[in-house]
Amino acid sequence: MQNNLSDYDNGGPLFAPLVVLELAQNTEAETITWLLNRITDKQQNGGAELLVEQVLGGGQEEQKGKPNILLVGSTWPRLLAGAEEVGLFKEFNDGTMRGFTFSNRESFKDFQGDGDGFLNIAECQYIIKYELDTLRAKSEAHVPGYPKVKLYPGKSVIRRLQSKGILVQYFPLHDKEELKRLSFSWYQNIKLSAQPLDNIRHYFGEGLALYFRFLEFFTFALVPMALIGIPYYLFAWEDYDRYVLFAVFNLMWSTVFLELWKRHSAQLAYGWGTLSRKKAFEEPRPGFHGVLGLNPVTGREEPVYPSTKRQLRIYLVSVPFVLLCLYLSLYVMMIYFDMESWALSIYYEDPNFWTGVLLFIPSIIYAVVIEFMNLLYRYAAEILTNWENHRLESSFQNHLVLKVLVFNFVNCFASLFYIAFVMQDMMLLRHSLATLLITSQILNQVMEAFLPYWLQRRRNKKVHKKVRRILGDKELPLVAQVQLESDMNTYLGTFDDYLEQFLLFGYVSLFSCVYPLAALLVILNNMTEVYSDAFKMCHVYKRPFSEPASDIGVWQLAFETMSAIAVVTNCALIGLSPQVKAYFPEADTQLILTVVAIEHVLLAFKFILAFIIPDVPKHIQIKLAKLEFESLEALKKKSQGFGRMIEDVIFVSLCAFKVPSFSHKLDLTAALPFANALENAGGYRDPEGP
């Protein structure tokens, strides 16, 4: 870590700022003082024992207001102690991954001196976030300066300040030198090679590194599909008779891809120390509210909200709302088909270049409307899920993902299913799939990369002009850097990124046998996606906190569900092909039964294949089993040692009371330290002795 505060204002603190806390500009001075004391106070007194510096926020230099930005850092010993608290796994000298302990720090690989550089910057910022999040109220009845903002023992101070708007935001600070090096190796130096995954992980943490590795893995996995799809498209696709083999290959590909990804992600997670890491105990979300009650697990007071009320909100409001949105989506789809019929009628009346161009207009308009509806629904689903008042962030995310996935699946793929299985028009299916795929990719690039970049660039120009008026050509000071980053857009996590890849996976696995170039288009999209996502992470969004991750979570299940649906879809497409129908010229029922039987066999084969391929490689399973065995043995020895110590203490106690029947059972020499400890602690004494 660079100590980029050493030259701050020629008299600033001598620690490296890692995290920024921005308070509301009208925050009471009493509140700021109280929060500073809680952050810097010793751990035994209930504090976080971190380092803090106050600076003026935006616009306050002119107003001469109170400092509303806190820069938080830490000493190395405190960070190392925090690494043990959060359960960080690091590489041991024998090459295994073990939970870090401060007392055994010298036995870990790459630990030298006082441990400077042992933790990467993402881990340091994660530890500080953990310490801030677990900063709890003691005897305060309310936040000092805000009598109406109640506190109770055990309540997270930071979450309370967030929920009441006193703490506007807090985020990890960029390290300019590290960011410059990462940018050069990641996206500035354009080349066809693997991403610098270790550098990404060290700077942004495991969650983001896992997403970028999944993006890369998915892209490379599409190469066989593209290589087979190109000749199919160029030489054998005029009458749609020969896509049966491609559909079968598609089914095999999706299963093998997902199983190999699970193995690869397990291997990555083990090397990063997140595979065996225990999940941290989840605290209530900042927005969670309810009547004050007692948590039966922690024994602390916290808001309690009846699950029956939440279920009523879900089934009486959320579910009908989702169904209404699905109905509107299907209604818009029927309007699109009316537009297609209108465009075709004009083309058949007067076939020329312009009427040929007109044939693409309905699909383009429909693709734009789909993206707009997805965006509107995304915000509505988030508001609705927040209103359901879920206690835990994981529960909130699961319900949000379910709502968004159901709507996006219907909104994006309903028209393709209708064309394929109701209209049975393969030419229109191919045309619609290509238009939807290309248009959605262009819109995603504009909305995710170019638009945020343009808005951020405008904001940066304003800040730089303001700084130049004051400093001239001097280097941007830390205060200006903090202000610049605080005005950046907040990165909302990998939700939307995984959602985009999920939809692209759907286009490839569900219908690519009708349009074999789909895999090639997704590869081209993902190649640009890597660079645009890398750029926006480095320069458009605030730096996110590291999120320890051992897999892609609920998205693995989502992709596997899509893969199972793809089996049904491709089998149905095979059944609709003229090549297969020729075998059943007058027996539609027999054709349907045959297709259903083949679909069941392929599903069974898919699940057998998933069962045969282990999720975790064998050598990692052995290492995990060995570590578990050693842990159990160490725990057994510790408990036995504790039992012997208790026996010795009891014996010494009895000897102190001159109980002769026990004097022969244990060696008094071995028990002497316990006798001294008892006497020094004011324990049992010989009534006749000194």
GROMACS .gro file of C-alpha atoms in nm, residues 79 91 119 186 244 353 376 453 468 568:
model
   10
   79LEU     CA    1  -0.511  -0.524   1.031
   91GLU     CA    2  -0.122  -1.994   0.227
  119LEU     CA    3  -0.240  -0.857   0.310
  186TRP     CA    4  -0.586  -0.504  -1.786
  244VAL     CA    5  -3.028  -3.173  -3.559
  353PHE     CA    6  -3.455  -0.202  -5.103
  376LEU     CA    7  -3.808  -0.017  -1.560
  453TYR     CA    8  -1.827   0.726  -1.897
  468ARG     CA    9  -0.684   2.422  -1.125
  568VAL     CA   10  -3.662  -2.922  -2.391
   0.00000   0.00000   0.00000
